[in-house]
Short mmCIF file of C-alpha atoms and ligand atoms in Angstrom, two decimals:
data_model
loop_
_atom_site.label_atom_id
_atom_site.label_comp_id
_atom_site.label_asym_id
_atom_site.label_seq_id
_atom_site.Cartn_x
_atom_site.Cartn_y
_atom_site.Cartn_z
CA UNK A 56 19.98 -57.27 -41.08
CA UNK A 57 17.96 -56.64 -38.00
CA UNK A 58 19.15 -52.97 -38.05
CA UNK A 59 17.96 -52.56 -41.60
CA UNK A 60 14.53 -54.05 -40.71
CA UNK A 61 14.29 -51.66 -37.78
CA UNK A 62 15.04 -48.68 -39.98
CA UNK A 63 12.55 -49.89 -42.59
CA UNK A 64 9.96 -50.15 -39.92
CA UNK A 65 10.75 -46.81 -38.64
CA UNK A 66 10.41 -45.30 -42.08
CA UNK A 67 7.18 -47.03 -42.46
CA UNK A 68 5.90 -45.64 -39.22
CA UNK A 69 7.01 -42.15 -40.38
CA UNK A 70 5.01 -42.52 -43.55
CA UNK A 71 2.01 -43.84 -41.58
CA UNK A 72 2.16 -41.01 -39.12
CA UNK A 73 2.64 -38.46 -41.96
CA UNK A 74 -0.48 -39.93 -43.57
CA UNK A 75 -2.47 -39.75 -40.34
CA UNK A 76 -1.51 -36.20 -39.74
CA UNK A 77 -2.51 -35.30 -43.27
CA UNK A 78 -5.87 -36.93 -42.99
CA UNK A 79 -6.42 -35.22 -39.60
CA UNK A 80 -5.38 -31.77 -40.99
CA UNK A 81 -7.82 -32.27 -43.96
CA UNK A 82 -10.62 -33.39 -41.51
CA UNK A 83 -9.83 -30.24 -39.48
CA UNK A 84 -10.12 -27.96 -42.53
CA UNK A 85 -13.36 -29.67 -43.60
CA UNK A 86 -14.91 -29.29 -40.10
CA UNK A 87 -13.89 -25.65 -39.90
CA UNK A 88 -15.46 -24.97 -43.34
CA UNK A 89 -18.43 -27.08 -42.32
CA UNK A 90 -19.06 -25.08 -39.16
CA UNK A 91 -18.92 -21.80 -41.23
CA UNK A 92 -21.23 -23.19 -43.83
CA UNK A 93 -23.75 -24.25 -41.08
CA UNK A 94 -23.42 -27.98 -41.75
CA UNK A 95 -23.64 -28.81 -38.04
CA UNK A 96 -27.28 -29.07 -37.09
CA UNK A 97 -29.27 -29.93 -34.09
CA UNK A 98 -31.19 -33.21 -33.95
CA UNK A 99 -33.80 -33.65 -31.20
CA UNK A 100 -34.33 -36.72 -29.13
CA UNK A 101 -37.69 -36.96 -27.11
CA UNK A 102 -37.58 -37.00 -23.25
CA UNK A 103 -40.75 -38.38 -21.61
CA UNK A 104 -42.24 -38.55 -18.18
CA UNK A 105 -42.50 -42.13 -16.79
CA UNK A 106 -44.62 -44.24 -16.88
CA UNK A 107 -47.17 -42.33 -18.97
CA UNK A 108 -44.79 -41.26 -21.71
CA UNK A 109 -45.91 -37.52 -21.85
CA UNK A 110 -43.43 -35.70 -23.92
CA UNK A 111 -41.56 -33.19 -21.63
CA UNK A 112 -38.97 -31.98 -24.07
CA UNK A 113 -35.97 -32.91 -26.20
CA UNK A 114 -32.25 -33.33 -25.92
CA UNK A 115 -30.15 -31.61 -28.57
CA UNK A 116 -27.65 -33.93 -30.30
CA UNK A 117 -25.17 -32.59 -32.83
CA UNK A 118 -25.12 -33.96 -36.33
CA UNK A 119 -22.78 -33.00 -39.19
CA UNK A 120 -24.55 -32.97 -42.48
CA UNK A 121 -21.43 -33.66 -44.54
CA UNK A 122 -21.68 -32.71 -48.24
CA UNK A 123 -20.50 -36.01 -49.44
CA UNK A 124 -20.34 -38.35 -46.48
CA UNK A 125 -23.89 -37.95 -45.38
CA UNK A 126 -25.05 -37.56 -41.80
CA UNK A 127 -22.21 -37.98 -39.23
CA UNK A 128 -22.67 -38.48 -35.48
CA UNK A 129 -20.82 -36.72 -32.68
CA UNK A 130 -18.42 -39.65 -32.44
CA UNK A 131 -16.97 -38.45 -35.75
CA UNK A 132 -16.25 -34.79 -34.93
CA UNK A 133 -16.74 -33.76 -31.41
CA UNK A 134 -13.36 -34.90 -30.13
CA UNK A 135 -11.60 -33.30 -33.04
CA UNK A 136 -13.55 -30.09 -32.40
CA UNK A 137 -12.49 -30.22 -28.74
CA UNK A 138 -8.81 -30.72 -29.51
CA UNK A 139 -8.68 -27.88 -31.95
CA UNK A 140 -10.76 -25.44 -29.96
CA UNK A 141 -13.55 -25.36 -32.66
CA UNK A 142 -15.98 -26.80 -30.13
CA UNK A 143 -16.81 -23.34 -28.77
CA UNK A 144 -18.01 -21.97 -32.17
CA UNK A 145 -19.77 -25.20 -32.95
CA UNK A 146 -21.60 -25.42 -29.61
CA UNK A 147 -22.65 -21.79 -29.44
CA UNK A 148 -24.03 -21.88 -32.92
CA UNK A 149 -25.82 -25.24 -32.12
CA UNK A 150 -27.35 -23.81 -28.87
CA UNK A 151 -28.53 -20.70 -30.82
CA UNK A 152 -30.15 -22.81 -33.49
CA UNK A 153 -31.73 -25.13 -30.96
CA UNK A 154 -33.18 -22.19 -28.84
CA UNK A 155 -34.60 -20.64 -31.95
CA UNK A 156 -36.35 -23.87 -32.99
CA UNK A 157 -37.50 -24.68 -29.44
CA UNK A 158 -39.01 -21.19 -28.97
CA UNK A 159 -41.87 -22.24 -31.32
CA UNK A 160 -42.66 -25.44 -29.58
CA UNK A 161 -45.50 -25.70 -26.94
CA UNK A 162 -44.38 -23.67 -23.95
CA UNK A 163 -44.09 -26.49 -21.49
CA UNK A 164 -41.45 -28.37 -23.49
CA UNK A 165 -37.88 -28.27 -22.26
CA UNK A 166 -34.60 -28.23 -24.16
CA UNK A 167 -31.53 -30.01 -22.97
CA UNK A 168 -28.11 -29.11 -24.38
CA UNK A 169 -24.81 -30.81 -23.96
CA UNK A 170 -21.75 -28.64 -23.20
CA UNK A 171 -18.15 -29.65 -23.36
CA UNK A 172 -15.38 -29.47 -20.80
CA UNK A 173 -13.70 -26.63 -22.72
CA UNK A 174 -16.90 -24.47 -22.50
CA UNK A 175 -17.10 -25.11 -18.79
CA UNK A 176 -13.62 -23.67 -18.33
CA UNK A 177 -14.64 -20.52 -20.25
CA UNK A 178 -15.23 -17.67 -17.73
CA UNK A 179 -17.80 -16.09 -19.98
CA UNK A 180 -19.80 -19.20 -20.41
CA UNK A 181 -22.79 -18.07 -18.27
CA UNK A 182 -22.96 -14.71 -20.09
CA UNK A 183 -22.75 -16.44 -23.43
CA UNK A 184 -25.74 -18.61 -22.54
CA UNK A 185 -27.70 -15.58 -21.25
CA UNK A 186 -26.86 -13.74 -24.49
CA UNK A 187 -28.23 -16.60 -26.60
CA UNK A 188 -31.32 -16.80 -24.41
CA UNK A 189 -31.95 -13.13 -24.76
CA UNK A 190 -31.26 -13.04 -28.48
CA UNK A 191 -33.61 -15.95 -29.15
CA UNK A 192 -36.16 -15.04 -26.58
CA UNK A 193 -36.02 -18.54 -25.08
CA UNK A 194 -36.90 -18.76 -21.37
CA UNK A 195 -34.01 -19.80 -19.09
CA UNK A 196 -36.37 -21.99 -17.12
CA UNK A 197 -36.86 -24.13 -20.30
CA UNK A 198 -33.21 -24.75 -20.73
CA UNK A 199 -31.20 -27.57 -19.16
CA UNK A 200 -27.48 -27.98 -19.61
CA UNK A 201 -25.88 -31.44 -19.37
CA UNK A 202 -22.32 -31.80 -18.29
CA UNK A 203 -20.29 -35.04 -17.98
CA UNK A 204 -17.88 -35.73 -15.20
CA UNK A 205 -14.98 -35.40 -17.54
CA UNK A 206 -15.77 -31.72 -17.61
CA UNK A 207 -15.65 -31.50 -13.83
CA UNK A 208 -12.23 -33.13 -13.11
CA UNK A 209 -10.38 -30.36 -14.92
CA UNK A 210 -11.19 -27.41 -12.59
CA UNK A 211 -13.89 -27.97 -10.05
CA UNK A 212 -13.78 -24.41 -8.83
CA UNK A 213 -14.44 -22.90 -12.19
CA UNK A 214 -17.20 -25.36 -12.79
CA UNK A 215 -18.81 -24.49 -9.49
CA UNK A 216 -18.87 -20.79 -10.32
CA UNK A 217 -20.23 -21.36 -13.84
CA UNK A 218 -22.89 -23.77 -12.76
CA UNK A 219 -24.03 -21.49 -9.91
CA UNK A 220 -24.39 -18.46 -12.23
CA UNK A 221 -26.42 -20.56 -14.64
CA UNK A 222 -28.75 -21.80 -11.82
CA UNK A 223 -29.04 -18.23 -10.62
CA UNK A 224 -30.55 -17.21 -13.95
CA UNK A 225 -32.95 -20.31 -13.90
CA UNK A 226 -31.17 -22.69 -16.05
CA UNK A 227 -31.07 -26.27 -14.76
CA UNK A 228 -28.04 -28.50 -14.61
CA UNK A 229 -27.96 -32.23 -15.32
CA UNK A 230 -25.15 -34.60 -14.48
CA UNK A 231 -24.82 -36.66 -17.78
CA UNK A 232 -23.82 -40.41 -18.13
CA UNK A 233 -23.99 -40.82 -14.37
CA UNK A 234 -22.22 -43.94 -13.17
CA UNK A 235 -19.49 -43.94 -15.89
CA UNK A 236 -17.11 -41.29 -14.23
CA UNK A 237 -14.36 -41.89 -11.70
CA UNK A 238 -15.77 -40.04 -8.81
CA UNK A 239 -19.52 -39.61 -9.23
CA UNK A 240 -20.24 -39.39 -5.49
CA UNK A 241 -17.58 -36.84 -4.91
CA UNK A 242 -19.11 -34.59 -7.64
CA UNK A 243 -22.59 -35.00 -6.13
CA UNK A 244 -21.25 -33.88 -2.79
CA UNK A 245 -19.31 -30.95 -4.18
CA UNK A 246 -21.73 -29.46 -6.76
CA UNK A 247 -25.39 -28.80 -6.77
CA UNK A 248 -27.17 -30.54 -9.64
CA UNK A 249 -30.83 -30.54 -10.55
CA UNK A 250 -30.83 -33.86 -12.36
CA UNK A 251 -29.05 -37.15 -12.76
CA UNK A 252 -29.07 -38.85 -16.10
CA UNK A 253 -28.34 -42.53 -15.61
CA UNK A 254 -26.06 -43.81 -18.27
CA UNK A 255 -27.53 -46.08 -20.90
CA UNK A 256 -25.00 -48.77 -20.06
CA UNK A 257 -26.99 -49.40 -16.93
CA UNK A 258 -30.36 -49.15 -18.49
CA UNK A 259 -30.06 -50.96 -21.74
CA UNK A 260 -32.52 -53.89 -21.31
CA UNK A 261 -32.48 -54.13 -17.57
CA UNK A 262 -33.05 -57.83 -16.68
CA UNK A 263 -35.26 -57.82 -13.61
CA UNK A 264 -33.49 -58.71 -10.45
CA UNK A 265 -30.07 -58.51 -12.01
CA UNK A 266 -27.15 -56.74 -10.39
CA UNK A 267 -27.43 -53.93 -12.93
CA UNK A 268 -31.10 -53.41 -12.03
CA UNK A 269 -30.03 -53.25 -8.37
CA UNK A 270 -27.51 -50.51 -9.30
CA UNK A 271 -30.06 -48.52 -11.23
CA UNK A 272 -32.45 -48.82 -8.29
CA UNK A 273 -29.72 -47.45 -5.92
CA UNK A 274 -28.89 -44.55 -8.27
CA UNK A 275 -32.45 -43.57 -8.42
CA UNK A 276 -32.78 -43.74 -4.56
CA UNK A 277 -29.57 -41.70 -4.24
CA UNK A 278 -31.01 -39.11 -6.62
CA UNK A 279 -34.28 -38.78 -4.85
CA UNK A 280 -32.68 -38.65 -1.37
CA UNK A 281 -30.57 -35.62 -2.68
CA UNK A 282 -33.68 -33.99 -4.11
CA UNK A 283 -32.72 -34.66 -7.70
CA UNK A 284 -34.91 -35.94 -10.50
CA UNK A 285 -33.51 -38.75 -12.64
CA UNK A 286 -33.65 -39.55 -16.37
CA UNK A 287 -32.88 -43.09 -17.43
CA UNK A 288 -31.24 -42.88 -20.87
CA UNK A 289 -31.07 -45.50 -23.63
CA UNK A 290 -34.46 -47.08 -22.90
CA UNK A 291 -35.09 -49.58 -25.72
CA UNK A 292 -37.47 -52.09 -24.33
CA UNK A 293 -41.07 -51.53 -23.01
CA UNK A 294 -40.43 -54.00 -20.26
CA UNK A 295 -38.19 -51.62 -18.31
CA UNK A 296 -40.56 -48.75 -18.35
CA UNK A 297 -42.89 -49.81 -15.63
CA UNK A 298 -40.06 -51.09 -13.40
CA UNK A 299 -38.10 -47.73 -13.81
CA UNK A 300 -41.28 -45.80 -12.84
CA UNK A 301 -41.86 -48.00 -9.82
CA UNK A 302 -38.37 -47.33 -8.60
CA UNK A 303 -39.13 -43.66 -8.81
CA UNK A 304 -37.31 -42.74 -12.00
CA UNK A 305 -38.87 -39.46 -13.18
CA UNK A 306 -38.03 -39.30 -16.94
CA UNK A 307 -36.96 -41.57 -19.75
CA UNK A 308 -35.15 -41.32 -23.04
CA UNK A 309 -34.36 -43.83 -25.61
CA UNK A 310 -35.11 -45.40 -29.01
CA UNK A 311 -38.30 -46.92 -27.56
CA UNK A 312 -39.78 -43.37 -27.37
CA UNK A 313 -38.00 -41.84 -30.28
CA UNK A 314 -34.61 -41.48 -32.05
CA UNK A 315 -32.86 -38.21 -32.44
CA UNK A 316 -34.63 -36.41 -35.37
CA UNK A 317 -33.94 -33.31 -37.51
CA UNK A 318 -36.02 -30.22 -37.14
CA UNK A 319 -38.63 -31.09 -39.82
CA UNK A 320 -39.30 -34.48 -38.32
CA UNK A 321 -39.48 -32.89 -34.87
CA UNK A 322 -41.96 -30.30 -36.08
CA UNK A 323 -43.98 -33.08 -37.80
CA UNK A 324 -44.02 -35.10 -34.55
CA UNK A 325 -45.23 -32.07 -32.60
CA UNK A 326 -47.96 -31.42 -35.13
CA UNK A 327 -49.18 -34.92 -35.55
CA UNK A 328 -48.94 -36.37 -32.10
CA UNK A 329 -52.15 -36.95 -30.22
CA UNK A 330 -52.76 -33.97 -28.07
CA UNK A 331 -55.05 -35.48 -25.42
CA UNK A 332 -55.68 -33.18 -22.47
CA UNK A 333 -52.92 -30.86 -23.51
CA UNK A 334 -50.41 -33.65 -23.23
CA UNK A 335 -48.29 -35.09 -25.99
CA UNK A 336 -48.08 -38.91 -25.33
CA UNK A 337 -45.56 -40.84 -27.35
CA UNK A 338 -46.88 -44.11 -28.47
CA UNK A 339 -43.60 -45.57 -29.12
CA UNK A 340 -42.69 -45.37 -32.79
CA UNK A 341 -41.49 -41.99 -34.15
CA UNK A 342 -40.39 -41.16 -37.69
CA UNK A 343 -36.71 -42.00 -38.77
P1 C2E B 586 -25.29 -38.23 -24.47
O1 C2E B 586 -25.39 -36.80 -24.17
O2 C2E B 586 -25.32 -39.25 -23.38
O3 C2E B 586 -26.50 -38.50 -25.54
C1 C2E B 586 -27.11 -39.68 -25.61
C2 C2E B 586 -26.60 -40.54 -26.68
O4 C2E B 586 -27.29 -41.78 -26.62
C3 C2E B 586 -26.96 -40.05 -28.12
O5 C2E B 586 -25.81 -40.53 -28.95
C4 C2E B 586 -28.19 -40.80 -28.51
O6 C2E B 586 -28.40 -40.89 -29.87
C5 C2E B 586 -27.86 -42.17 -27.83
N1 C2E B 586 -29.11 -42.85 -27.52
C6 C2E B 586 -30.27 -42.39 -27.07
N2 C2E B 586 -31.21 -43.33 -26.82
C7 C2E B 586 -30.57 -44.42 -27.15
C8 C2E B 586 -31.06 -45.81 -27.13
O7 C2E B 586 -32.13 -46.23 -26.78
N3 C2E B 586 -30.15 -46.82 -27.50
C9 C2E B 586 -28.93 -46.42 -27.99
N4 C2E B 586 -28.02 -47.35 -28.35
N5 C2E B 586 -28.46 -45.16 -27.98
C10 C2E B 586 -29.26 -44.22 -27.60
P2 C2E B 586 -25.13 -39.46 -29.97
O8 C2E B 586 -26.09 -38.52 -30.65
O9 C2E B 586 -24.30 -40.37 -30.87
O10 C2E B 586 -24.26 -38.64 -28.98
C11 C2E B 586 -23.14 -39.25 -28.31
C12 C2E B 586 -22.59 -38.28 -27.29
O11 C2E B 586 -21.97 -37.21 -28.06
C13 C2E B 586 -23.61 -37.66 -26.42
O12 C2E B 586 -23.90 -38.56 -25.35
C14 C2E B 586 -22.84 -36.43 -25.95
O13 C2E B 586 -22.08 -36.68 -24.92
C15 C2E B 586 -22.11 -36.04 -27.18
N6 C2E B 586 -22.70 -34.99 -27.90
C16 C2E B 586 -23.78 -34.90 -28.74
N7 C2E B 586 -24.01 -33.67 -29.21
C17 C2E B 586 -23.19 -32.84 -28.53
C18 C2E B 586 -22.97 -31.44 -28.52
O14 C2E B 586 -23.62 -30.62 -29.21
N8 C2E B 586 -21.95 -30.93 -27.74
C19 C2E B 586 -21.08 -31.84 -26.95
N9 C2E B 586 -20.17 -31.24 -26.21
N10 C2E B 586 -21.38 -33.18 -26.91
C20 C2E B 586 -22.37 -33.66 -27.72
MG1 MG B 587 -26.50 -35.69 -22.98
MG1 MG B 588 -26.11 -39.06 -21.55
MG1 MG B 589 -24.46 -41.21 -22.63
#
């Protein structure tokens, strides 16, 4: 009896797994076709200087405009793209589109692009970036590349070489999601970054005087003692803006200042925002 149940369960698992593999294979085909059809597009989220909220640039965030499922976030396809190697095509095409778009923005605005662990292991990565910059006419000094610590654990030496060549051509490097990795301090010691991005899990509604606030304070101090600028990500409440600025946090990003927007919405924002003394100041509510 028990044996039969066991076998039945096993068969059930086989069916389930078969189903899951089929679903995954289909998704993979869809994504491959989607990339070719140009369904992956850059969305732009504002980054502002603290506390005055002058717009200093945008971070590029990937979105998949799926023909029948609507707009999909990176959580729905980046991992699959990594596992199947499609991430390279996807990312380079995204960076090219973003540099093309950003080329027409006011010249002081920066562009931050996320790159994946796989791209960091690619020996030709710096040349590929340079090729895109040359082709689009976008200045290297306006580009920032964001990497997460998971990208660094794989091959630190390869990362070191790639990051140094990028910095040599004037591209800046940000360590993304700081505080979520396993060995953040080790990476800070081993590699030269230009910026720390404090993960939003620390920033989200910082209650004053809380343990989390003390940690954020310490991260900002650590950053400035190493000569790095800091960006607090995931700022949702106005109450943390003053506090972050007082602790010396340079930049901020979050729904309070603006959500990630497609290119038309971004262009609209750039056209409509008050341009006082040559500065774009975000009042707090952006379209979408
Ligand atoms: P990230 O680089 O840390 O990007 C910030 C994420 O936080 C974005 O999520 C953004 O929409 C979200 N966010 C920003 N402000 C707030 C806020 O105030 N509140 C909340 N709750 N969330 C906020 P998104 O777009 O879903 O991206 C998730 C992650 O996917 C990114 O985290 C990044 O690691 C990855 N990703 C996005 N685009 C790309 C890409 O083109 N290439 C690679 N390799 N990874 C990407
Ligand atoms: Mg990022
Ligand atoms: Mg981040
Ligand atoms: Mg994050």
